[in-house]
PDB file of C-alpha atoms in Angstrom:
ATOM      1  CA  MET A   1       0.000   0.000   0.000  1.00  0.00           C
ATOM      2  CA  GLY A   2       1.310   3.449  -0.876  1.00  0.00           C
ATOM      3  CA  GLN A   3       1.671   6.382   1.466  1.00  0.00           C
ATOM      4  CA  LEU A   4      -1.649   7.209   3.133  1.00  0.00           C
ATOM      5  CA  LYS A   5      -2.954  10.757   2.848  1.00  0.00           C
ATOM      6  CA  GLU A   6      -5.645  12.833   4.470  1.00  0.00           C
ATOM      7  CA  GLY A   7      -8.924  12.691   2.579  1.00  0.00           C
ATOM      8  CA  ILE A   8      -8.700   9.058   1.439  1.00  0.00           C
ATOM      9  CA  LYS A   9     -10.510   6.006   2.754  1.00  0.00           C
ATOM     10  CA  ALA A  10      -8.743   4.408   5.703  1.00  0.00           C
ATOM     11  CA  PRO A  11      -7.572   0.831   5.212  1.00  0.00           C
ATOM     12  CA  THR A  12      -9.942  -1.592   6.893  1.00  0.00           C
ATOM     13  CA  PHE A  13      -8.465  -3.454   9.809  1.00  0.00           C
ATOM     14  CA  GLU A  14      -9.368  -6.200  12.216  1.00  0.00           C
ATOM     15  CA  GLY A  15      -7.374  -7.353  15.197  1.00  0.00           C
ATOM     16  CA  THR A  16      -7.592  -8.753  18.697  1.00  0.00           C
ATOM     17  CA  ASP A  17      -7.338  -6.488  21.723  1.00  0.00           C
ATOM     18  CA  GLN A  18      -5.944  -7.070  25.215  1.00  0.00           C
ATOM     19  CA  ASP A  19      -9.187  -8.781  26.288  1.00  0.00           C
ATOM     20  CA  GLY A  20      -9.332 -11.174  23.317  1.00  0.00           C
ATOM     21  CA  ARG A  21     -12.088  -9.157  21.594  1.00  0.00           C
ATOM     22  CA  GLN A  22     -12.114  -8.538  17.855  1.00  0.00           C
ATOM     23  CA  VAL A  23     -11.807  -4.845  16.998  1.00  0.00           C
ATOM     24  CA  LYS A  24     -12.364  -3.616  13.449  1.00  0.00           C
ATOM     25  CA  LEU A  25     -12.672  -0.294  11.669  1.00  0.00           C
ATOM     26  CA  SER A  26     -16.376  -0.814  10.949  1.00  0.00           C
ATOM     27  CA  ASP A  27     -17.032  -0.906  14.729  1.00  0.00           C
ATOM     28  CA  PHE A  28     -16.463   2.851  14.731  1.00  0.00           C
ATOM     29  CA  THR A  29     -18.789   3.936  11.937  1.00  0.00           C
ATOM     30  CA  GLY A  30     -20.529   7.104  13.124  1.00  0.00           C
ATOM     31  CA  LYS A  31     -17.642   8.122  15.430  1.00  0.00           C
ATOM     32  CA  LYS A  32     -14.323   9.794  14.910  1.00  0.00           C
ATOM     33  CA  LEU A  33     -11.556   7.304  15.628  1.00  0.00           C
ATOM     34  CA  VAL A  34      -8.170   8.164  17.096  1.00  0.00           C
ATOM     35  CA  LEU A  35      -6.128   5.234  15.781  1.00  0.00           C
ATOM     36  CA  TYR A  36      -2.693   5.563  17.285  1.00  0.00           C
ATOM     37  CA  PHE A  37       0.333   3.431  16.494  1.00  0.00           C
ATOM     38  CA  TYR A  38       3.137   3.163  19.021  1.00  0.00           C
ATOM     39  CA  PRO A  39       6.381   1.195  19.231  1.00  0.00           C
ATOM     40  CA  LYS A  40       6.258  -0.788  22.492  1.00  0.00           C
ATOM     41  CA  ASP A  41       4.254  -1.333  25.669  1.00  0.00           C
ATOM     42  CA  ASN A  42       5.780  -0.041  28.912  1.00  0.00           C
ATOM     43  CA  THR A  43       8.417   2.188  27.344  1.00  0.00           C
ATOM     44  CA  SER A  44       8.587   5.792  28.503  1.00  0.00           C
ATOM     45  CA  GLY A  45       7.173   7.604  25.447  1.00  0.00           C
ATOM     46  CA  CYS A  46       4.507   4.985  24.805  1.00  0.00           C
ATOM     47  CA  THR A  47       3.425   5.067  28.455  1.00  0.00           C
ATOM     48  CA  GLU A  48       3.274   8.892  28.413  1.00  0.00           C
ATOM     49  CA  GLU A  49       1.136   8.836  25.272  1.00  0.00           C
ATOM     50  CA  ALA A  50      -1.249   6.126  26.533  1.00  0.00           C
ATOM     51  CA  CYS A  51      -1.639   7.797  29.934  1.00  0.00           C
ATOM     52  CA  ASN A  52      -2.299  11.186  28.354  1.00  0.00           C
ATOM     53  CA  LEU A  53      -5.075   9.649  26.246  1.00  0.00           C
ATOM     54  CA  ARG A  54      -6.385   7.854  29.358  1.00  0.00           C
ATOM     55  CA  ASP A  55      -6.365  11.035  31.457  1.00  0.00           C
ATOM     56  CA  ASN A  56      -8.330  12.858  28.755  1.00  0.00           C
ATOM     57  CA  TYR A  57     -10.507   9.929  27.686  1.00  0.00           C
ATOM     58  CA  THR A  58     -13.767  11.479  28.938  1.00  0.00           C
ATOM     59  CA  ALA A  59     -13.045  14.697  27.023  1.00  0.00           C
ATOM     60  CA  LEU A  60     -12.288  12.662  23.885  1.00  0.00           C
ATOM     61  CA  ILE A  61     -15.516  10.652  24.250  1.00  0.00           C
ATOM     62  CA  ASN A  62     -17.501  13.846  24.884  1.00  0.00           C
ATOM     63  CA  GLN A  63     -16.126  15.253  21.612  1.00  0.00           C
ATOM     64  CA  GLY A  64     -17.259  12.131  19.720  1.00  0.00           C
ATOM     65  CA  PHE A  65     -13.905  10.332  19.526  1.00  0.00           C
ATOM     66  CA  ALA A  66     -13.157   6.670  20.133  1.00  0.00           C
ATOM     67  CA  VAL A  67      -9.556   5.608  20.839  1.00  0.00           C
ATOM     68  CA  VAL A  68      -7.679   2.491  19.715  1.00  0.00           C
ATOM     69  CA  GLY A  69      -3.966   1.812  20.118  1.00  0.00           C
ATOM     70  CA  VAL A  70      -1.965  -0.569  17.927  1.00  0.00           C
ATOM     71  CA  SER A  71       1.493  -2.048  18.353  1.00  0.00           C
ATOM     72  CA  MET A  72       3.140  -5.351  17.539  1.00  0.00           C
ATOM     73  CA  ASP A  73       3.137  -6.427  21.189  1.00  0.00           C
ATOM     74  CA  SER A  74       1.176  -9.546  22.168  1.00  0.00           C
ATOM     75  CA  GLU A  75      -2.286  -9.644  23.750  1.00  0.00           C
ATOM     76  CA  LYS A  76      -0.647 -10.634  27.032  1.00  0.00           C
ATOM     77  CA  SER A  77       1.741  -7.666  26.895  1.00  0.00           C
ATOM     78  CA  HIS A  78      -1.186  -5.350  26.080  1.00  0.00           C
ATOM     79  CA  LYS A  79      -3.225  -6.841  28.926  1.00  0.00           C
ATOM     80  CA  ASN A  80      -0.422  -6.124  31.402  1.00  0.00           C
ATOM     81  CA  PHE A  81       0.170  -2.608  29.999  1.00  0.00           C
ATOM     82  CA  ALA A  82      -3.555  -1.718  30.006  1.00  0.00           C
ATOM     83  CA  SER A  83      -4.045  -3.145  33.488  1.00  0.00           C
ATOM     84  CA  LYS A  84      -0.956  -1.471  34.969  1.00  0.00           C
ATOM     85  CA  HIS A  85      -2.025   1.947  33.639  1.00  0.00           C
ATOM     86  CA  SER A  86      -5.845   1.537  33.783  1.00  0.00           C
ATOM     87  CA  LEU A  87      -6.252   2.137  30.054  1.00  0.00           C
ATOM     88  CA  PRO A  88      -9.961   2.305  29.125  1.00  0.00           C
ATOM     89  CA  PHE A  89      -9.546   1.719  25.377  1.00  0.00           C
ATOM     90  CA  PRO A  90      -8.612  -1.277  23.214  1.00  0.00           C
ATOM     91  CA  LEU A  91      -5.005  -2.026  22.301  1.00  0.00           C
ATOM     92  CA  ILE A  92      -4.740  -4.214  19.209  1.00  0.00           C
ATOM     93  CA  ALA A  93      -1.994  -6.839  19.188  1.00  0.00           C
ATOM     94  CA  ASP A  94      -0.719  -6.705  15.604  1.00  0.00           C
ATOM     95  CA  THR A  95       1.931  -9.410  15.913  1.00  0.00           C
ATOM     96  CA  SER A  96       1.689 -10.182  12.174  1.00  0.00           C
ATOM     97  CA  LYS A  97       2.307  -6.475  11.380  1.00  0.00           C
ATOM     98  CA  LYS A  98      -0.555  -6.494   8.853  1.00  0.00           C
ATOM     99  CA  ILE A  99      -2.225  -3.336  10.212  1.00  0.00           C
ATOM    100  CA  LEU A 100       1.165  -1.672  10.750  1.00  0.00           C
ATOM    101  CA  ASN A 101       2.065  -2.350   7.110  1.00  0.00           C
ATOM    102  CA  ASP A 102      -1.374  -1.353   5.775  1.00  0.00           C
ATOM    103  CA  TYR A 103      -1.046   2.010   7.539  1.00  0.00           C
ATOM    104  CA  GLY A 104       2.581   2.449   6.468  1.00  0.00           C
ATOM    105  CA  VAL A 105       3.984   2.793   9.988  1.00  0.00           C
ATOM    106  CA  TRP A 106       6.304  -0.267   9.920  1.00  0.00           C
ATOM    107  CA  ARG A 107       9.378   1.373   8.443  1.00  0.00           C
ATOM    108  CA  GLN A 108      13.118   1.701   8.477  1.00  0.00           C
ATOM    109  CA  LYS A 109      14.290   3.667  11.517  1.00  0.00           C
ATOM    110  CA  SER A 110      17.690   4.552  12.878  1.00  0.00           C
ATOM    111  CA  LEU A 111      19.008   5.073  16.380  1.00  0.00           C
ATOM    112  CA  TYR A 112      22.600   5.736  17.375  1.00  0.00           C
ATOM    113  CA  GLY A 113      23.733   5.068  13.815  1.00  0.00           C
ATOM    114  CA  LYS A 114      22.016   1.660  13.593  1.00  0.00           C
ATOM    115  CA  SER A 115      19.222   0.989  11.095  1.00  0.00           C
ATOM    116  CA  PHE A 116      16.340  -1.310  11.948  1.00  0.00           C
ATOM    117  CA  MET A 117      12.672  -1.882  11.149  1.00  0.00           C
ATOM    118  CA  GLY A 118      10.185  -0.546  13.668  1.00  0.00           C
ATOM    119  CA  VAL A 119       6.912   1.234  14.327  1.00  0.00           C
ATOM    120  CA  VAL A 120       6.963   4.937  13.524  1.00  0.00           C
ATOM    121  CA  ARG A 121       4.748   6.620  16.135  1.00  0.00           C
ATOM    122  CA  THR A 122       1.793   8.004  14.162  1.00  0.00           C
ATOM    123  CA  THR A 123      -1.840   8.882  14.865  1.00  0.00           C
ATOM    124  CA  PHE A 124      -4.609   8.710  12.279  1.00  0.00           C
ATOM    125  CA  ILE A 125      -7.894  10.448  12.960  1.00  0.00           C
ATOM    126  CA  ILE A 126     -10.556   8.714  10.920  1.00  0.00           C
ATOM    127  CA  ASP A 127     -13.941  10.380  10.445  1.00  0.00           C
ATOM    128  CA  GLU A 128     -17.408   8.902  10.911  1.00  0.00           C
ATOM    129  CA  GLN A 129     -17.442   7.519   7.336  1.00  0.00           C
ATOM    130  CA  GLY A 130     -13.989   5.903   7.476  1.00  0.00           C
ATOM    131  CA  ILE A 131     -12.046   8.685   5.752  1.00  0.00           C
ATOM    132  CA  ILE A 132      -8.625   9.718   7.089  1.00  0.00           C
ATOM    133  CA  GLU A 133      -9.222  13.234   8.352  1.00  0.00           C
ATOM    134  CA  LYS A 134      -5.857  13.969   9.988  1.00  0.00           C
ATOM    135  CA  ILE A 135      -2.468  12.295  10.226  1.00  0.00           C
ATOM    136  CA  ILE A 136      -0.203  13.292  13.095  1.00  0.00           C
ATOM    137  CA  THR A 137       3.398  12.236  12.500  1.00  0.00           C
ATOM    138  CA  LYS A 138       5.152  14.374  15.121  1.00  0.00           C
ATOM    139  CA  VAL A 139       3.328  13.067  18.177  1.00  0.00           C
ATOM    140  CA  GLU A 140       3.705  14.984  21.433  1.00  0.00           C
ATOM    141  CA  THR A 141       3.508  12.022  23.807  1.00  0.00           C
ATOM    142  CA  LYS A 142       2.994  14.064  26.999  1.00  0.00           C
ATOM    143  CA  ASP A 143       0.222  16.200  25.505  1.00  0.00           C
ATOM    144  CA  HIS A 144      -1.222  14.134  22.677  1.00  0.00           C
ATOM    145  CA  THR A 145      -4.877  14.868  23.446  1.00  0.00           C
ATOM    146  CA  ALA A 146      -4.333  18.637  23.233  1.00  0.00           C
ATOM    147  CA  GLN A 147      -2.472  18.039  19.980  1.00  0.00           C
ATOM    148  CA  ILE A 148      -5.471  16.097  18.630  1.00  0.00           C
ATOM    149  CA  PHE A 149      -7.928  18.794  19.697  1.00  0.00           C
ATOM    150  CA  LYS A 150      -5.682  21.521  18.225  1.00  0.00           C
ATOM    151  CA  THR A 151      -6.024  19.987  14.764  1.00  0.00           C
ATOM    152  CA  TYR A 152      -9.742  20.880  14.921  1.00  0.00           C
ATOM    153  CA  GLN A 153      -9.414  24.552  15.893  1.00  0.00           C
TER     154      GLN A 153
END
């Protein structure tokens, strides 16, 4: 799949969350979906981002948003992460990397001069009809909710 852009139909997805439930794009028809991709459970930036979304979850819901996180961690890892931080939203375990690849966030990265494949932290806001409304590539982990709301001012 080529590079995704705002204004196009979001790729459909289906995956299993931390509670073993199937979660798919069509579940969110009629709501705006904050679909956020993150590298790894229980790492500092990913925990900051998840906890910021958790702390502002009521405000997001009140504004018509649903929230779903996706990483390549296992259901068990997600279960521990969600439980430890009281996360009220689904975290999809994309161990096959299908959703990550469909959304173009599984890419070449580099750290300390080493190249490797990994998840590029990205948030897609998908509208009520399944169209990508916004793509946030420079995620502010500590204040992600405000960043999401700012895109609508």
